[in-house]
Amino acid sequence: MKACIQMLMAATFLFGSTATFAWSAPGHETVGSIADSLLVGTNAAKAVKTILGNENLQTASVWADCAKGVTEKPPLKYVVNPKFTECQPFETAAGEAQMVDFVTRNLSACMPAPGDESCHRQYHFSDVAIERNAYARSEIGTSDHDIVSAINAAIAVLQGGSSPSPISFTSKQEALRVLAHYVGDIHQPLHVAAIYLDTSGHEVDPDAGAYDPATKTQGGNKLLDQGKDFHTTKWDAIPASLTAAKFKGAVTQAKRVPPTPGPLNQWAAAWASDTVLASHTAFSGLTFGPENTTNGTWPVTEPTGYSTAKAKLQKKQLVKAGARLAQLLQAIFP
Ligand SMILES: [Zn+2]
């Protein structure tokens, strides 16, 4: 009976999943490149070199998204998408086998709820309600396989320990690749916080009273801005001026980001809390229409000046992410 339910759940998430990429590849590459620059000449840079070989953090930063190219129905295999040129370094026989192995171990052990994505796809985000002022594991939208849990699992492996179930990272190479990605994601406001809406498009607080999963906007993936996915087109995409090649002064700004206080295993939660606050700016002034019940989406309208405010916040978050990735690696490899 239990196996039947598991299979049914597996089938539901396999067919019901939606694509979620936090930051586009350029956003992640910016974060990785800032960290690469900050680490020059440090012991952490030596450790990165030992673990990743010729791959730097900029290149490694997209690996966790590239692994989404592995099919999730047996037999699992990696399918090349020529659109994602950033994945080319991993598209060798050995590289593809690594991605298949990673996805196989991180597909369903977290027991995805009906309609939820497979486990490794859930490692990229949490859905803390924008009514909150901090991340806490007691809140709706958090789990033992959300972004905070995934970062902590990667830290544990890099420190020589093992990743707590249901997460399975089995080598330092894998842990560092995903860490370089997730530290980017945890600074993308819509990958940490989410708005929950009723069918009329009114904001609801999922932590107050009985929680209705139908109110979940999936980190804004179910919000449509003039027909386009608000999460992807507005927040994952970054202005050309913020790409690794063009972002002037990024490293100088990153050097000013203060270190995170407290033990390492509390840093990810602290960063998530900081991003929950950033999400208040990201959602400021947005208005929502009634749900389109045919496809389960809500229309969103931006206030005047939204794009400028958004780009400013993206810049700040990318800088913080690059700085904190470097700080974390220096703390792990002093
Ligand atoms: Zn991601």
XYZ file of C-alpha atoms and ligand atoms in Angstrom:
335
model
C 0.000 0.000 0.000
C 2.744 2.401 1.023
C 4.657 1.584 -2.178
C 1.514 2.313 -4.232
C 1.116 5.714 -2.596
C 4.796 6.441 -3.181
C 4.469 5.507 -6.860
C 1.365 7.624 -7.221
C 3.144 10.552 -5.596
C 6.169 10.016 -7.783
C 3.987 10.001 -10.900
C 2.231 13.178 -9.764
C 5.392 15.172 -9.269
C 7.087 13.777 -12.341
C 4.318 14.924 -14.611
C 3.233 17.957 -12.652
C 6.606 19.618 -12.248
C 7.417 23.059 -13.554
C 10.827 24.410 -14.464
C 12.326 26.763 -11.912
C 15.739 28.265 -12.461
C 16.927 30.725 -9.856
C 18.923 33.527 -11.403
C 19.642 32.820 -15.044
C 23.059 31.352 -15.878
C 24.578 34.876 -16.140
C 23.409 35.694 -12.601
C 25.045 32.572 -11.176
C 28.211 33.207 -13.180
C 28.419 36.731 -11.753
C 28.207 35.310 -8.206
C 30.866 32.666 -8.966
C 33.160 35.156 -10.637
C 32.994 37.607 -7.699
C 33.922 34.754 -5.337
C 36.739 33.578 -7.659
C 38.231 37.095 -7.599
C 37.882 37.519 -3.834
C 39.617 34.199 -3.165
C 42.745 34.808 -5.257
C 45.824 33.940 -3.177
C 43.926 32.333 -0.278
C 44.017 28.799 1.101
C 40.368 28.520 0.078
C 41.374 29.108 -3.552
C 43.873 26.230 -3.241
C 41.161 23.988 -1.814
C 38.765 24.950 -4.632
C 41.472 24.080 -7.152
C 42.108 20.709 -5.489
C 38.388 19.888 -5.483
C 37.311 21.298 -8.846
C 40.513 21.020 -10.892
C 40.361 23.373 -13.841
C 36.762 24.337 -13.179
C 36.451 27.621 -11.263
C 33.467 28.737 -9.173
C 32.061 30.717 -12.097
C 31.914 27.581 -14.262
C 30.755 25.345 -11.402
C 27.977 27.770 -10.391
C 25.566 26.506 -13.071
C 26.102 22.755 -12.570
C 23.033 22.287 -10.329
C 20.827 23.827 -13.034
C 22.526 21.787 -15.786
C 21.660 18.641 -13.797
C 17.995 19.545 -14.405
C 18.688 18.338 -17.960
C 18.531 14.756 -16.656
C 15.205 13.088 -17.491
C 13.304 12.005 -14.404
C 11.608 8.928 -15.838
C 13.595 5.686 -16.092
C 16.017 5.156 -17.633
C 17.404 8.477 -16.394
C 19.632 10.174 -18.927
C 21.060 13.607 -19.587
C 19.616 15.391 -22.602
C 21.708 18.155 -24.181
C 19.826 21.423 -24.679
C 21.903 23.530 -27.112
C 20.318 26.658 -25.594
C 22.258 26.131 -22.356
C 25.812 26.651 -23.632
C 27.014 27.129 -20.032
C 26.458 23.367 -19.549
C 28.937 22.373 -22.266
C 31.869 21.846 -19.852
C 29.838 19.067 -18.170
C 28.650 17.411 -21.371
C 31.244 14.656 -21.560
C 30.478 10.973 -20.948
C 31.921 11.203 -17.435
C 30.291 14.565 -16.757
C 26.853 13.401 -17.844
C 27.209 10.237 -15.748
C 27.897 12.459 -12.709
C 24.714 14.458 -13.310
C 22.634 11.288 -13.773
C 24.098 9.837 -10.590
C 23.324 13.053 -8.663
C 19.714 13.172 -9.878
C 19.194 9.445 -9.227
C 20.233 9.908 -5.589
C 18.228 13.121 -5.192
C 14.986 12.364 -6.994
C 12.367 11.130 -4.552
C 13.899 10.404 -1.120
C 12.356 13.649 0.180
C 8.894 12.257 -0.688
C 7.633 15.178 -2.814
C 3.998 16.083 -2.121
C 1.564 15.761 -5.041
C 2.267 18.532 -7.547
C 5.699 19.277 -6.055
C 8.937 18.995 -7.969
C 11.522 16.254 -7.501
C 13.894 16.626 -4.534
C 16.981 18.124 -6.186
C 14.797 20.767 -7.847
C 13.448 21.704 -4.418
C 16.997 22.233 -3.085
C 17.047 25.533 -5.029
C 14.383 27.382 -3.030
C 12.098 27.889 -0.061
C 8.670 29.526 -0.123
C 8.577 31.572 3.091
C 5.502 33.810 3.118
C 6.301 37.476 2.475
C 4.398 38.329 5.680
C 7.354 36.898 7.671
C 10.443 38.915 8.635
C 12.814 35.955 8.930
C 13.358 32.365 7.840
C 12.437 29.681 10.389
C 11.983 25.949 9.876
C 8.596 26.118 11.633
C 7.164 28.177 8.761
C 5.175 26.952 5.761
C 7.405 26.800 2.674
C 10.481 25.419 4.459
C 11.644 21.797 4.712
C 14.544 19.439 5.356
C 15.239 19.627 1.628
C 14.844 23.356 0.964
C 17.637 25.751 0.049
C 18.811 26.308 3.625
C 18.918 22.567 4.289
C 20.730 21.972 0.985
C 23.410 24.589 1.726
C 23.954 23.095 5.191
C 24.260 19.626 3.643
C 26.901 20.872 1.198
C 28.833 22.591 4.017
C 28.805 19.357 6.027
C 30.312 17.402 3.115
C 32.990 20.039 2.473
C 33.901 19.862 6.169
C 34.505 16.121 5.794
C 31.151 14.924 7.116
C 28.133 13.550 5.271
C 24.890 15.092 4.034
C 21.850 14.458 6.250
C 18.993 12.472 4.694
C 17.007 12.987 2.478
C 19.764 14.983 0.763
C 22.570 12.965 -0.822
C 25.794 14.757 -1.756
C 28.541 12.174 -1.941
C 31.751 14.002 -2.869
C 33.408 17.339 -2.178
C 33.290 18.062 -5.896
C 29.516 17.617 -5.981
C 29.067 19.579 -2.725
C 31.155 22.519 -3.952
C 29.425 22.629 -7.327
C 25.957 22.772 -5.756
C 27.094 25.164 -3.020
C 28.394 27.634 -5.627
C 24.897 27.544 -7.126
C 22.689 27.532 -4.039
C 24.491 30.494 -2.436
C 23.438 32.407 -5.558
C 19.865 31.157 -5.331
C 19.476 32.027 -1.659
C 20.031 35.677 -2.564
C 17.308 35.725 -5.256
C 14.289 37.151 -3.371
C 11.727 35.010 -5.207
C 13.690 31.854 -4.453
C 13.396 32.315 -0.723
C 10.080 34.094 -0.242
C 6.703 33.754 -1.908
C 3.314 35.372 -1.919
C 0.275 33.198 -1.270
C -2.983 34.245 -2.953
C -6.638 33.202 -2.800
C -8.768 32.744 -5.929
C -9.707 36.451 -5.863
C -6.020 37.419 -5.950
C -5.960 38.604 -2.338
C -2.864 37.956 -0.241
C -3.260 35.202 2.339
C -0.954 34.244 5.202
C -0.255 30.482 5.000
C 1.076 30.436 8.575
C -2.185 31.775 10.018
C -4.942 29.175 10.390
C -5.305 26.162 8.071
C -2.861 26.185 5.160
C -4.348 25.650 1.692
C -1.681 24.463 -0.820
C -3.848 25.898 -3.629
C -2.754 29.393 -2.514
C 0.904 28.681 -3.401
C 2.267 30.772 -6.273
C 5.404 28.591 -6.483
C 7.845 31.405 -5.818
C 6.110 33.576 -8.379
C 6.256 30.945 -11.132
C 2.461 31.065 -11.232
C 2.358 34.853 -11.491
C 1.987 36.134 -15.012
C 3.189 39.616 -15.935
C 1.532 40.477 -19.242
C 1.352 36.746 -19.917
C 4.990 36.045 -19.010
C 6.346 34.115 -16.018
C 7.111 36.870 -13.486
C 9.714 34.805 -11.622
C 11.795 33.924 -14.667
C 11.506 36.989 -16.849
C 11.722 39.604 -14.098
C 13.907 38.085 -11.415
C 16.027 35.241 -12.824
C 17.038 37.364 -15.783
C 19.568 40.111 -15.008
C 20.470 43.318 -16.864
C 23.509 42.992 -19.163
C 25.354 45.464 -16.919
C 25.345 42.879 -14.103
C 26.914 40.001 -16.048
C 30.375 38.800 -14.968
C 32.065 40.458 -17.944
C 30.372 43.845 -17.518
C 29.676 44.334 -13.806
C 32.088 47.155 -12.943
C 33.078 47.509 -9.289
C 31.480 44.226 -8.233
C 34.547 42.963 -6.375
C 35.171 46.316 -4.650
C 31.553 46.339 -3.464
C 31.755 42.695 -2.396
C 34.740 43.457 -0.157
C 32.467 45.748 1.872
C 29.895 43.019 2.649
C 30.215 42.321 6.396
C 30.946 38.758 7.546
C 28.041 36.669 8.836
C 28.204 36.183 12.624
C 27.598 32.870 14.407
C 28.429 29.244 13.625
C 28.665 28.158 9.968
C 25.609 25.926 10.118
C 23.485 28.994 10.907
C 24.748 31.173 8.067
C 22.334 29.862 5.432
C 19.318 30.552 7.655
C 20.663 34.055 8.392
C 21.089 34.735 4.655
C 17.576 33.407 3.982
C 16.222 35.775 6.649
C 18.076 38.670 5.022
C 16.564 37.693 1.650
C 13.059 37.468 3.162
C 13.493 41.160 4.045
C 14.715 41.876 0.490
C 11.573 40.175 -0.813
C 9.469 42.849 0.902
C 11.045 45.317 -1.536
C 10.605 42.871 -4.437
C 6.858 42.579 -3.756
C 6.326 46.247 -2.866
C 3.590 47.867 -4.954
C 2.684 44.760 -6.955
C -1.035 44.135 -7.460
C -2.704 40.846 -8.323
C -5.844 39.892 -10.236
C -8.174 36.922 -9.709
C -6.801 33.454 -10.391
C -7.154 32.012 -13.870
C -8.544 28.670 -12.725
C -7.895 27.008 -16.098
C -4.133 27.059 -15.600
C -3.790 28.080 -11.934
C -2.051 31.401 -12.543
C -2.605 34.944 -11.303
C -1.968 38.145 -13.266
C 0.481 40.572 -11.635
C 0.826 44.290 -12.365
C 3.944 46.304 -11.537
C 3.968 49.816 -10.102
C 5.740 52.655 -11.962
C 9.529 52.475 -11.672
C 9.527 48.786 -10.770
C 12.229 47.763 -13.266
C 14.714 50.306 -11.916
C 14.076 49.325 -8.293
C 14.314 45.666 -9.267
C 17.693 46.067 -11.017
C 19.054 47.942 -7.991
C 18.010 45.144 -5.655
C 19.371 42.467 -8.020
C 22.748 44.221 -8.030
C 22.847 44.327 -4.232
C 21.866 40.663 -3.935
C 24.410 39.446 -6.507
C 27.198 41.295 -4.674
C 26.145 39.842 -1.323
C 25.971 36.349 -2.816
C 29.480 36.536 -4.319
C 30.925 37.962 -1.102
C 29.239 35.389 1.107
C 30.256 32.460 -1.095
C 33.885 33.576 -0.716
C 33.490 34.176 3.036
C 31.942 30.749 3.500
C 34.721 28.979 1.591
C 37.350 30.858 3.592
C 35.631 29.780 6.798
C 35.555 26.136 5.628
C 39.144 26.242 4.288
C 40.930 28.832 6.505
Zn 18.846 27.251 -8.934
